[in-house]
Each structure stands twice: as structure tokens, then as C-alpha cells.
């Protein structure tokens, strides 16, 4: 399966926008790659918008997961045709629910970061609250330094190419570019 291709596609599309890291620590900055509005679902979990096939989905941020997933009903609404996962691969969610299908999602956009296509696992019905279209997981997030800005209701992705320290961008002594 080519799930890794989707995450790699998002990362590769960023190469032109990433500035070269300065050799001099005085010129070191964090580079914000994307920022999106962050919401909170009825259970207090963080959500973010992601466009798939031109449709906006509300995605739960799943930092403890592995692969980005789309809800079975969201995949159906987008006309995505589920494919069976190989019998040699066993994917199991918490509580024992097996994941047996994936879809090839197209025209993904997250915070201005486009991907032409990527594979997403299909989450069986009844596992997500109403109005949530899937899970945004570390297969995408691990390419960035992720930032939950609760005070401003934003979820930010920063380049991992930065100098040591200077990561606390919200203080007066540190700054970020872009």
C-alpha cells in the first residue's frame, strides 16, 4: 500500500517553500509552514479542517495514531471506492476493531499544503462523533514540528529544519518567519 506516498507527497511539495537554515545562530528562525483554525469536539478533542476531493472535512488530531483515516460515511459521500487491505497486513484499532479497507483520496489540502493523492485507511462506522470525517495522524504530522496554540485556537506546522533552541516562538526574544 502506498500510504507513505501521501505523507511523502505533502513533504515533497513543501521543498520550494522551505528557506535554507541560516548558519549563524543570530539569524535562526522557526519557519511556519501552515496554520489552521483548531476546534474542539463535544468530548474536548482537537479538530482541524482538511479538504479532500474539494469537500471540507473536520478531522480529529490523533497524535497517538499511526495512519490518517477517513470515516466510512465520508469516503462514501466523496464517491471513494474502498479497496481491501492485503490479508498479510493486520491493522487493529483500540478496542479490537479491525481496519480492513483503504481509499485513494485525491486533491487533499491541509492549511494550504496540497497533495494530489494519498491513501487513507477507512474507519468503520460508529467510531467517530457526528460531523467528524476522519483522523489526522502522525503519517503526516511527523514531517513537521506540530504546535497546538490553544490561546489563539490555531494548529501550526513548523519546519523541522531549525537551529537548536529558540523554539518558544511566543516570547519577545524569539520569532518565526513566514
GROMACS .gro file of N, CA and C in nm:
model
  534
    1UNK      N    1   0.085  -0.117   0.000
    1UNK     CA    2   0.000   0.000   0.000
    1UNK      C    3   0.089   0.123   0.000
    2UNK      N    4   0.036   0.231  -0.051
    2UNK     CA    5   0.120   0.348  -0.070
    2UNK      C    6   0.086   0.462   0.024
    3UNK      N    7   0.047   0.430   0.148
    3UNK     CA    8   0.013   0.537   0.243
    3UNK      C    9   0.131   0.630   0.263
    4UNK      N   10   0.250   0.575   0.265
    4UNK     CA   11   0.367   0.658   0.286
    4UNK      C   12   0.385   0.758   0.172
    5UNK      N   13   0.337   0.721   0.052
    5UNK     CA   14   0.348   0.814  -0.061
    5UNK      C   15   0.274   0.944  -0.033
    6UNK      N   16   0.157   0.935   0.030
    6UNK     CA   17   0.079   1.055   0.058
    6UNK      C   18   0.151   1.149   0.151
    7UNK      N   19   0.206   1.095   0.259
    7UNK     CA   20   0.281   1.178   0.353
    7UNK      C   21   0.405   1.234   0.286
    8UNK      N   22   0.471   1.151   0.206
    8UNK     CA   23   0.590   1.197   0.134
    8UNK      C   24   0.552   1.305   0.034
    9UNK      N   25   0.436   1.290  -0.030
    9UNK     CA   26   0.392   1.390  -0.126
    9UNK      C   27   0.373   1.525  -0.058
   10UNK      N   28   0.311   1.527   0.060
   10UNK     CA   29   0.294   1.653   0.132
   10UNK      C   30   0.430   1.713   0.166
   11UNK      N   31   0.522   1.630   0.212
   11UNK     CA   32   0.654   1.680   0.249
   11UNK      C   33   0.730   1.730   0.126
   12UNK      N   34   0.722   1.658   0.014
   12UNK     CA   35   0.793   1.699  -0.106
   12UNK      C   36   0.739   1.828  -0.165
   13UNK      N   37   0.610   1.849  -0.153
   13UNK     CA   38   0.552   1.972  -0.205
   13UNK      C   39   0.600   2.094  -0.129
   14UNK      N   40   0.652   2.074  -0.011
   14UNK     CA   41   0.697   2.186   0.071
   14UNK      C   42   0.838   2.232   0.038
   15UNK      N   43   0.915   2.150  -0.030
   15UNK     CA   44   1.055   2.184  -0.053
   15UNK      C   45   1.076   2.324  -0.111
   16UNK      N   46   0.995   2.368  -0.208
   16UNK     CA   47   1.019   2.502  -0.261
   16UNK      C   48   0.993   2.614  -0.162
   17UNK      N   49   0.912   2.592  -0.058
   17UNK     CA   50   0.879   2.700   0.035
   17UNK      C   51   0.968   2.702   0.157
   18UNK      N   52   1.051   2.601   0.174
   18UNK     CA   53   1.137   2.598   0.292
   18UNK      C   54   1.264   2.679   0.267
   19UNK      N   55   1.289   2.779   0.347
   19UNK     CA   56   1.413   2.856   0.331
   19UNK      C   57   1.532   2.776   0.385
   20UNK      N   58   1.648   2.807   0.334
   20UNK     CA   59   1.769   2.742   0.385
   20UNK      C   60   1.794   2.791   0.526
   21UNK      N   61   1.838   2.701   0.613
   21UNK     CA   62   1.864   2.738   0.751
   21UNK      C   63   1.991   2.822   0.757
   22UNK      N   64   1.985   2.925   0.832
   22UNK     CA   65   2.099   3.015   0.846
   22UNK      C   66   2.209   2.948   0.926
   23UNK      N   67   2.332   2.969   0.884
   23UNK     CA   68   2.446   2.911   0.954
   23UNK      C   69   2.474   2.986   1.083
   24UNK      N   70   2.441   3.113   1.086
   24UNK     CA   71   2.466   3.197   1.203
   24UNK      C   72   2.346   3.191   1.297
   25UNK      N   73   2.369   3.154   1.422
   25UNK     CA   74   2.259   3.142   1.519
   25UNK      C   75   2.181   3.272   1.535
   26UNK      N   76   2.244   3.386   1.510
   26UNK     CA   77   2.174   3.514   1.523
   26UNK      C   78   2.062   3.524   1.419
   27UNK      N   79   2.075   3.451   1.309
   27UNK     CA   80   1.974   3.455   1.204
   27UNK      C   81   1.880   3.335   1.208
   28UNK      N   82   1.882   3.260   1.317
   28UNK     CA   83   1.798   3.142   1.327
   28UNK      C   84   1.653   3.182   1.353
   29UNK      N   85   1.565   3.115   1.283
   29UNK     CA   86   1.421   3.139   1.299
   29UNK      C   87   1.348   3.007   1.285
   30UNK      N   88   1.230   3.003   1.341
   30UNK     CA   89   1.137   2.896   1.311
   30UNK      C   90   1.063   2.935   1.184
   31UNK      N   91   1.032   2.839   1.101
   31UNK     CA   92   0.957   2.867   0.979
   31UNK      C   93   0.824   2.794   0.984
   32UNK      N   94   0.719   2.874   0.995
   32UNK     CA   95   0.585   2.816   0.999
   32UNK      C   96   0.546   2.778   0.857
   33UNK      N   97   0.509   2.654   0.840
   33UNK     CA   98   0.472   2.602   0.709
   33UNK      C   99   0.322   2.617   0.686
   34UNK      N  100   0.243   2.594   0.789
   34UNK     CA  101   0.097   2.603   0.776
   34UNK      C  102   0.035   2.636   0.910
   35UNK      N  103  -0.081   2.696   0.904
   35UNK     CA  104  -0.160   2.721   1.024
   35UNK      C  105  -0.307   2.705   0.987
   36UNK      N  106  -0.382   2.641   1.073
   36UNK     CA  107  -0.526   2.622   1.051
   36UNK      C  108  -0.600   2.651   1.181
   37UNK      N  109  -0.726   2.686   1.166
   37UNK     CA  110  -0.809   2.705   1.284
   37UNK      C  111  -0.830   2.570   1.352
   38UNK      N  112  -0.824   2.571   1.482
   38UNK     CA  113  -0.841   2.450   1.560
   38UNK      C  114  -0.972   2.460   1.636
   39UNK      N  115  -1.050   2.352   1.632
   39UNK     CA  116  -1.174   2.347   1.706
   39UNK      C  117  -1.168   2.241   1.813
   40UNK      N  118  -1.276   2.230   1.887
   40UNK     CA  119  -1.284   2.129   1.993
   40UNK      C  120  -1.418   2.058   1.976
   41UNK      N  121  -1.414   1.924   1.971
   41UNK     CA  122  -1.538   1.849   1.957
   41UNK      C  123  -1.608   1.839   2.093
   42UNK      N  124  -1.721   1.772   2.095
   42UNK     CA  125  -1.803   1.764   2.217
   42UNK      C  126  -1.733   1.690   2.330
   43UNK      N  127  -1.632   1.609   2.299
   43UNK     CA  128  -1.558   1.536   2.402
   43UNK      C  129  -1.428   1.606   2.441
   44UNK      N  130  -1.405   1.727   2.386
   44UNK     CA  131  -1.285   1.803   2.421
   44UNK      C  132  -1.163   1.769   2.339
   45UNK      N  133  -1.180   1.699   2.227
   45UNK     CA  134  -1.067   1.663   2.141
   45UNK      C  135  -1.047   1.770   2.033
   46UNK      N  136  -0.922   1.789   1.992
   46UNK     CA  137  -0.887   1.893   1.896
   46UNK      C  138  -0.923   1.849   1.754
   47UNK      N  139  -0.983   1.942   1.678
   47UNK     CA  140  -1.019   1.917   1.538
   47UNK      C  141  -0.959   2.024   1.449
   48UNK      N  142  -0.938   1.987   1.323
   48UNK     CA  143  -0.886   2.080   1.222
   48UNK      C  144  -0.956   2.053   1.089
   49UNK      N  145  -0.964   2.154   1.003
   49UNK     CA  146  -1.024   2.133   0.871
   49UNK      C  147  -0.922   2.077   0.772
   50UNK      N  148  -0.969   1.987   0.687
   50UNK     CA  149  -0.886   1.933   0.578
   50UNK      C  150  -0.978   1.912   0.458
   51UNK      N  151  -0.935   1.960   0.343
   51UNK     CA  152  -1.013   1.942   0.222
   51UNK      C  153  -0.969   1.814   0.153
   52UNK      N  154  -1.068   1.732   0.116
   52UNK     CA  155  -1.044   1.608   0.041
   52UNK      C  156  -1.141   1.608  -0.075
   53UNK      N  157  -1.089   1.601  -0.196
   53UNK     CA  158  -1.176   1.599  -0.314
   53UNK      C  159  -1.265   1.721  -0.324
   54UNK      N  160  -1.218   1.835  -0.276
   54UNK     CA  161  -1.296   1.958  -0.282
   54UNK      C  162  -1.399   1.973  -0.170
   55UNK      N  163  -1.409   1.875  -0.083
   55UNK     CA  164  -1.504   1.879   0.029
   55UNK      C  165  -1.427   1.902   0.159
   56UNK      N  166  -1.475   1.993   0.241
   56UNK     CA  167  -1.410   2.020   0.369
   56UNK      C  168  -1.454   1.915   0.471
   57UNK      N  169  -1.357   1.851   0.534
   57UNK     CA  170  -1.384   1.754   0.640
   57UNK      C  171  -1.327   1.807   0.771
   58UNK      N  172  -1.393   1.778   0.879
   58UNK     CA  173  -1.340   1.807   1.012
   58UNK      C  174  -1.266   1.682   1.057
   59UNK      N  175  -1.138   1.698   1.087
   59UNK     CA  176  -1.053   1.586   1.125
   59UNK      C  177  -1.011   1.600   1.271
   60UNK      N  178  -1.017   1.490   1.346
   60UNK     CA  179  -0.960   1.487   1.480
   60UNK      C  180  -0.809   1.476   1.466
   61UNK      N  181  -0.735   1.548   1.549
   61UNK     CA  182  -0.590   1.534   1.551
   61UNK      C  183  -0.558   1.414   1.639
   62UNK      N  184  -0.492   1.315   1.581
   62UNK     CA  185  -0.464   1.190   1.651
   62UNK      C  186  -0.313   1.171   1.664
   63UNK      N  187  -0.254   1.232   1.765
   63UNK     CA  188  -0.108   1.223   1.783
   63UNK      C  189  -0.064   1.085   1.827
   64UNK      N  190  -0.156   1.003   1.875
   64UNK     CA  191  -0.122   0.868   1.919
   64UNK      C  192  -0.149   0.761   1.815
   65UNK      N  193  -0.198   0.802   1.700
   65UNK     CA  194  -0.229   0.707   1.594
   65UNK      C  195  -0.107   0.678   1.509
   66UNK      N  196  -0.132   0.616   1.396
   66UNK     CA  197  -0.026   0.584   1.302
   66UNK      C  198  -0.058   0.642   1.165
   67UNK      N  199  -0.175   0.606   1.111
   67UNK     CA  200  -0.212   0.646   0.976
   67UNK      C  201  -0.337   0.733   0.976
   68UNK      N  202  -0.338   0.830   0.886
   68UNK     CA  203  -0.455   0.914   0.867
   68UNK      C  204  -0.569   0.827   0.817
   69UNK      N  205  -0.689   0.852   0.871
   69UNK     CA  206  -0.806   0.772   0.837
   69UNK      C  207  -0.920   0.863   0.794
   70UNK      N  208  -1.006   0.809   0.711
   70UNK     CA  209  -1.128   0.877   0.671
   70UNK      C  210  -1.245   0.792   0.718
   71UNK      N  211  -1.349   0.856   0.766
   71UNK     CA  212  -1.467   0.784   0.812
   71UNK      C  213  -1.535   0.717   0.692
   72UNK      N  214  -1.591   0.601   0.718
   72UNK     CA  215  -1.657   0.524   0.612
   72UNK      C  216  -1.764   0.608   0.541
   73UNK      N  217  -1.845   0.682   0.617
   73UNK     CA  218  -1.950   0.764   0.556
   73UNK      C  219  -1.893   0.881   0.476
   74UNK      N  220  -1.782   0.939   0.520
   74UNK     CA  221  -1.719   1.048   0.446
   74UNK      C  222  -1.661   0.997   0.316
   75UNK      N  223  -1.600   0.879   0.318
   75UNK     CA  224  -1.547   0.819   0.195
   75UNK      C  225  -1.659   0.794   0.096
   76UNK      N  226  -1.772   0.741   0.145
   76UNK     CA  227  -1.887   0.714   0.058
   76UNK      C  228  -1.942   0.844  -0.001
   77UNK      N  229  -1.953   0.949   0.081
   77UNK     CA  230  -2.005   1.077   0.034
   77UNK      C  231  -1.916   1.138  -0.073
   78UNK      N  232  -1.786   1.109  -0.067
   78UNK     CA  233  -1.692   1.160  -0.167
   78UNK      C  234  -1.684   1.069  -0.289
   79UNK      N  235  -1.755   0.958  -0.287
   79UNK     CA  236  -1.753   0.864  -0.400
   79UNK      C  237  -1.623   0.786  -0.409
   80UNK      N  238  -1.553   0.772  -0.297
   80UNK     CA  239  -1.427   0.697  -0.297
   80UNK      C  240  -1.457   0.548  -0.285
   81UNK      N  241  -1.392   0.469  -0.367
   81UNK     CA  242  -1.415   0.325  -0.369
   81UNK      C  243  -1.316   0.254  -0.277
   82UNK      N  244  -1.364   0.194  -0.169
   82UNK     CA  245  -1.273   0.123  -0.077
   82UNK      C  246  -1.210   0.000  -0.143
   83UNK      N  247  -1.084  -0.020  -0.109
   83UNK     CA  248  -1.009  -0.138  -0.153
   83UNK      C  249  -0.975  -0.219  -0.029
   84UNK      N  250  -0.970  -0.350  -0.043
   84UNK     CA  251  -0.933  -0.435   0.069
   84UNK      C  252  -0.784  -0.429   0.095
   85UNK      N  253  -0.749  -0.428   0.221
   85UNK     CA  254  -0.609  -0.434   0.262
   85UNK      C  255  -0.565  -0.579   0.251
   86UNK      N  256  -0.443  -0.600   0.213
   86UNK     CA  257  -0.388  -0.734   0.199
   86UNK      C  258  -0.413  -0.818   0.324
   87UNK      N  259  -0.439  -0.946   0.305
   87UNK     CA  260  -0.459  -1.037   0.418
   87UNK      C  261  -0.333  -1.050   0.503
   88UNK      N  262  -0.218  -1.015   0.446
   88UNK     CA  263  -0.093  -1.025   0.520
   88UNK      C  264  -0.072  -0.909   0.616
   89UNK      N  265  -0.155  -0.806   0.604
   89UNK     CA  266  -0.144  -0.688   0.689
   89UNK      C  267  -0.262  -0.688   0.786
   90UNK      N  268  -0.232  -0.672   0.913
   90UNK     CA  269  -0.339  -0.666   1.014
   90UNK      C  270  -0.329  -0.532   1.085
   91UNK      N  271  -0.436  -0.454   1.071
   91UNK     CA  272  -0.442  -0.324   1.137
   91UNK      C  273  -0.560  -0.329   1.233
   92UNK      N  274  -0.531  -0.296   1.358
   92UNK     CA  275  -0.633  -0.306   1.461
   92UNK      C  276  -0.634  -0.178   1.543
   93UNK      N  277  -0.753  -0.125   1.564
   93UNK     CA  278  -0.770  -0.004   1.645
   93UNK      C  279  -0.781  -0.043   1.791
   94UNK      N  280  -0.777   0.059   1.877
   94UNK     CA  281  -0.804   0.036   2.018
   94UNK      C  282  -0.942  -0.027   2.029
   95UNK      N  283  -0.962  -0.113   2.125
   95UNK     CA  284  -1.090  -0.182   2.141
   95UNK      C  285  -1.105  -0.303   2.050
   96UNK      N  286  -1.004  -0.331   1.967
   96UNK     CA  287  -1.007  -0.451   1.884
   96UNK      C  288  -1.068  -0.437   1.747
   97UNK      N  289  -1.120  -0.320   1.711
   97UNK     CA  290  -1.180  -0.301   1.578
   97UNK      C  291  -1.073  -0.314   1.470
   98UNK      N  292  -1.098  -0.402   1.373
   98UNK     CA  293  -1.004  -0.420   1.262
   98UNK      C  294  -1.031  -0.320   1.151
   99UNK      N  295  -0.926  -0.272   1.093
   99UNK     CA  296  -0.933  -0.186   0.975
   99UNK      C  297  -0.902  -0.277   0.856
  100UNK      N  298  -0.995  -0.288   0.762
  100UNK     CA  299  -0.979  -0.383   0.652
  100UNK      C  300  -0.976  -0.317   0.515
  101UNK      N  301  -0.997  -0.183   0.511
  101UNK     CA  302  -1.003  -0.116   0.381
  101UNK      C  303  -0.928   0.017   0.383
  102UNK      N  304  -0.895   0.061   0.264
  102UNK     CA  305  -0.836   0.193   0.244
  102UNK      C  306  -0.895   0.252   0.116
  103UNK      N  307  -0.879   0.382   0.100
  103UNK     CA  308  -0.920   0.450  -0.022
  103UNK      C  309  -0.805   0.536  -0.071
  104UNK      N  310  -0.805   0.564  -0.200
  104UNK     CA  311  -0.711   0.660  -0.255
  104UNK      C  312  -0.783   0.794  -0.264
  105UNK      N  313  -0.755   0.881  -0.170
  105UNK     CA  314  -0.816   1.014  -0.168
  105UNK      C  315  -0.739   1.105  -0.263
  106UNK      N  316  -0.811   1.198  -0.324
  106UNK     CA  317  -0.747   1.288  -0.420
  106UNK      C  318  -0.773   1.433  -0.380
  107UNK      N  319  -0.685   1.519  -0.431
  107UNK     CA  320  -0.697   1.663  -0.410
  107UNK      C  321  -0.711   1.698  -0.262
  108UNK      N  322  -0.609   1.663  -0.186
  108UNK     CA  323  -0.607   1.691  -0.043
  108UNK      C  324  -0.541   1.827  -0.021
  109UNK      N  325  -0.596   1.904   0.072
  109UNK     CA  326  -0.534   2.031   0.108
  109UNK      C  327  -0.548   2.049   0.258
  110UNK      N  328  -0.434   2.069   0.322
  110UNK     CA  329  -0.434   2.094   0.466
  110UNK      C  330  -0.356   2.221   0.492
  111UNK      N  331  -0.425   2.326   0.528
  111UNK     CA  332  -0.359   2.453   0.560
  111UNK      C  333  -0.279   2.511   0.446
  112UNK      N  334  -0.323   2.489   0.323
  112UNK     CA  335  -0.251   2.538   0.206
  112UNK      C  336  -0.147   2.442   0.154
  113UNK      N  337  -0.131   2.327   0.218
  113UNK     CA  338  -0.036   2.224   0.172
  113UNK      C  339  -0.114   2.123   0.088
  114UNK      N  340  -0.092   2.123  -0.043
  114UNK     CA  341  -0.168   2.033  -0.129
  114UNK      C  342  -0.098   1.899  -0.151
  115UNK      N  343  -0.178   1.797  -0.172
  115UNK     CA  344  -0.129   1.667  -0.218
  115UNK      C  345  -0.228   1.618  -0.322
  116UNK      N  346  -0.176   1.573  -0.434
  116UNK     CA  347  -0.262   1.528  -0.542
  116UNK      C  348  -0.341   1.405  -0.501
  117UNK      N  349  -0.276   1.313  -0.429
  117UNK     CA  350  -0.346   1.194  -0.382
  117UNK      C  351  -0.270   1.132  -0.265
  118UNK      N  352  -0.342   1.056  -0.187
  118UNK     CA  353  -0.280   0.979  -0.080
  118UNK      C  354  -0.378   0.871  -0.035
  119UNK      N  355  -0.325   0.760   0.011
  119UNK     CA  356  -0.408   0.653   0.063
  119UNK      C  357  -0.447   0.688   0.206
  120UNK      N  358  -0.572   0.661   0.240
  120UNK     CA  359  -0.623   0.679   0.376
  120UNK      C  360  -0.693   0.551   0.417
  121UNK      N  361  -0.669   0.509   0.538
  121UNK     CA  362  -0.742   0.394   0.591
  121UNK      C  363  -0.887   0.434   0.612
  122UNK      N  364  -0.978   0.338   0.598
  122UNK     CA  365  -1.121   0.364   0.618
  122UNK      C  366  -1.159   0.319   0.758
  123UNK      N  367  -1.209   0.414   0.837
  123UNK     CA  368  -1.252   0.385   0.973
  123UNK      C  369  -1.398   0.340   0.970
  124UNK      N  370  -1.427   0.224   1.028
  124UNK     CA  371  -1.564   0.174   1.028
  124UNK      C  372  -1.661   0.270   1.097
  125UNK      N  373  -1.787   0.262   1.054
  125UNK     CA  374  -1.894   0.345   1.110
  125UNK      C  375  -1.903   0.331   1.262
  126UNK      N  376  -1.944   0.439   1.325
  126UNK     CA  377  -1.969   0.438   1.468
  126UNK      C  378  -1.847   0.462   1.554
  127UNK      N  379  -1.732   0.487   1.495
  127UNK     CA  380  -1.610   0.508   1.573
  127UNK      C  381  -1.578   0.656   1.592
  128UNK      N  382  -1.646   0.744   1.520
  128UNK     CA  383  -1.621   0.888   1.530
  128UNK      C  384  -1.751   0.960   1.563
  129UNK      N  385  -1.741   1.074   1.632
  129UNK     CA  386  -1.862   1.151   1.660
  129UNK      C  387  -1.921   1.210   1.532
  130UNK      N  388  -2.049   1.244   1.536
  130UNK     CA  389  -2.115   1.307   1.421
  130UNK      C  390  -2.038   1.432   1.380
  131UNK      N  391  -2.025   1.451   1.251
  131UNK     CA  392  -1.960   1.570   1.198
  131UNK      C  393  -1.809   1.559   1.184
  132UNK      N  394  -1.751   1.449   1.232
  132UNK     CA  395  -1.606   1.430   1.218
  132UNK      C  396  -1.582   1.334   1.102
  133UNK      N  397  -1.498   1.377   1.008
  133UNK     CA  398  -1.475   1.300   0.886
  133UNK      C  399  -1.355   1.210   0.887
  134UNK      N  400  -1.274   1.215   0.994
  134UNK     CA  401  -1.158   1.128   0.998
  134UNK      C  402  -1.058   1.169   1.104
  135UNK      N  403  -0.941   1.107   1.095
  135UNK     CA  404  -0.830   1.133   1.187
  135UNK      C  405  -0.708   1.181   1.110
  136UNK      N  406  -0.646   1.288   1.156
  136UNK     CA  407  -0.519   1.335   1.102
  136UNK      C  408  -0.411   1.278   1.193
  137UNK      N  409  -0.324   1.193   1.138
  137UNK     CA  410  -0.233   1.115   1.221
  137UNK      C  411  -0.085   1.143   1.190
  138UNK      N  412   0.003   1.080   1.267
  138UNK     CA  413   0.147   1.102   1.252
  138UNK      C  414   0.207   1.066   1.117
  139UNK      N  415   0.139   0.989   1.031
  139UNK     CA  416   0.196   0.965   0.899
  139UNK      C  417   0.215   1.096   0.825
  140UNK      N  418   0.136   1.197   0.857
  140UNK     CA  419   0.152   1.332   0.802
  140UNK      C  420   0.225   1.421   0.901
  141UNK      N  421   0.183   1.418   1.027
  141UNK     CA  422   0.235   1.511   1.127
  141UNK      C  423   0.383   1.495   1.158
  142UNK      N  424   0.438   1.375   1.144
  142UNK     CA  425   0.578   1.356   1.182
  142UNK      C  426   0.678   1.430   1.093
  143UNK      N  427   0.632   1.483   0.981
  143UNK     CA  428   0.720   1.559   0.893
  143UNK      C  429   0.742   1.702   0.943
  144UNK      N  430   0.672   1.740   1.050
  144UNK     CA  431   0.675   1.878   1.099
  144UNK      C  432   0.693   1.881   1.250
  145UNK      N  433   0.724   1.999   1.301
  145UNK     CA  434   0.711   2.025   1.444
  145UNK      C  435   0.570   2.080   1.460
  146UNK      N  436   0.487   2.008   1.533
  146UNK     CA  437   0.346   2.042   1.548
  146UNK      C  438   0.326   2.129   1.671
  147UNK      N  439   0.237   2.228   1.659
  147UNK     CA  440   0.217   2.325   1.765
  147UNK      C  441   0.068   2.347   1.787
  148UNK      N  442   0.023   2.318   1.908
  148UNK     CA  443  -0.114   2.347   1.949
  148UNK      C  444  -0.114   2.484   2.016
  149UNK      N  445  -0.167   2.585   1.951
  149UNK     CA  446  -0.176   2.719   2.007
  149UNK      C  447  -0.317   2.735   2.062
  150UNK      N  448  -0.338   2.688   2.185
  150UNK     CA  449  -0.471   2.689   2.245
  150UNK      C  450  -0.522   2.831   2.268
  151UNK      N  451  -0.434   2.922   2.303
  151UNK     CA  452  -0.475   3.060   2.332
  151UNK      C  453  -0.537   3.127   2.210
  152UNK      N  454  -0.486   3.096   2.091
  152UNK     CA  455  -0.535   3.158   1.969
  152UNK      C  456  -0.619   3.065   1.883
  153UNK      N  457  -0.641   2.943   1.930
  153UNK     CA  458  -0.723   2.848   1.855
  153UNK      C  459  -0.663   2.808   1.722
  154UNK      N  460  -0.532   2.792   1.718
  154UNK     CA  461  -0.462   2.759   1.593
  154UNK      C  462  -0.379   2.631   1.610
  155UNK      N  463  -0.369   2.556   1.502
  155UNK     CA  464  -0.278   2.441   1.495
  155UNK      C  465  -0.176   2.477   1.390
  156UNK      N  466  -0.049   2.479   1.428
  156UNK     CA  467   0.059   2.521   1.339
  156UNK      C  468   0.153   2.406   1.308
  157UNK      N  469   0.205   2.407   1.187
  157UNK     CA  470   0.311   2.315   1.147
  157UNK      C  471   0.434   2.398   1.117
  158UNK      N  472   0.545   2.362   1.181
  158UNK     CA  473   0.671   2.431   1.160
  158UNK      C  474   0.771   2.338   1.093
  159UNK      N  475   0.862   2.396   1.018
  159UNK     CA  476   0.971   2.318   0.960
  159UNK      C  477   1.054   2.257   1.072
  160UNK      N  478   1.100   2.136   1.052
  160UNK     CA  479   1.191   2.072   1.148
  160UNK      C  480   1.334   2.118   1.128
  161UNK      N  481   1.358   2.192   1.021
  161UNK     CA  482   1.492   2.243   0.992
  161UNK      C  483   1.509   2.377   1.061
  162UNK      N  484   1.555   2.373   1.185
  162UNK     CA  485   1.575   2.495   1.262
  162UNK      C  486   1.695   2.477   1.355
  163UNK      N  487   1.739   2.587   1.408
  163UNK     CA  488   1.853   2.583   1.499
  163UNK      C  489   1.812   2.524   1.633
  164UNK      N  490   1.910   2.481   1.709
  164UNK     CA  491   1.884   2.433   1.845
  164UNK      C  492   1.826   2.547   1.928
  165UNK      N  493   1.732   2.515   2.012
  165UNK     CA  494   1.671   2.618   2.096
  165UNK      C  495   1.581   2.708   2.014
  166UNK      N  496   1.550   2.824   2.067
  166UNK     CA  497   1.466   2.923   2.001
  166UNK      C  498   1.334   2.865   1.953
  167UNK      N  499   1.280   2.767   2.025
  167UNK     CA  500   1.156   2.704   1.984
  167UNK      C  501   1.033   2.768   2.047
  168UNK      N  502   1.053   2.849   2.148
  168UNK     CA  503   0.942   2.912   2.217
  168UNK      C  504   0.916   3.044   2.145
  169UNK      N  505   0.841   3.035   2.034
  169UNK     CA  506   0.825   3.149   1.944
  169UNK      C  507   0.736   3.259   2.001
  170UNK      N  508   0.656   3.230   2.102
  170UNK     CA  509   0.562   3.330   2.151
  170UNK      C  510   0.623   3.428   2.250
  171UNK      N  511   0.751   3.415   2.283
  171UNK     CA  512   0.816   3.512   2.371
  171UNK      C  513   0.872   3.626   2.288
  172UNK      N  514   0.904   3.737   2.351
  172UNK     CA  515   0.956   3.852   2.279
  172UNK      C  516   1.097   3.829   2.226
  173UNK      N  517   1.173   3.737   2.286
  173UNK     CA  518   1.310   3.716   2.242
  173UNK      C  519   1.323   3.621   2.125
  174UNK      N  520   1.215   3.552   2.091
  174UNK     CA  521   1.219   3.460   1.979
  174UNK      C  522   1.117   3.502   1.874
  175UNK      N  523   1.142   3.462   1.752
  175UNK     CA  524   1.049   3.497   1.645
  175UNK      C  525   1.045   3.385   1.543
  176UNK      N  526   0.946   3.391   1.459
  176UNK     CA  527   0.939   3.297   1.349
  176UNK      C  528   0.912   3.375   1.223
  177UNK      N  529   0.951   3.320   1.113
  177UNK     CA  530   0.933   3.387   0.985
  177UNK      C  531   0.819   3.320   0.909
  178UNK      N  532   0.768   3.391   0.814
  178UNK     CA  533   0.665   3.349   0.719
  178UNK      C  534   0.528   3.362   0.776
   0.00000   0.00000   0.00000
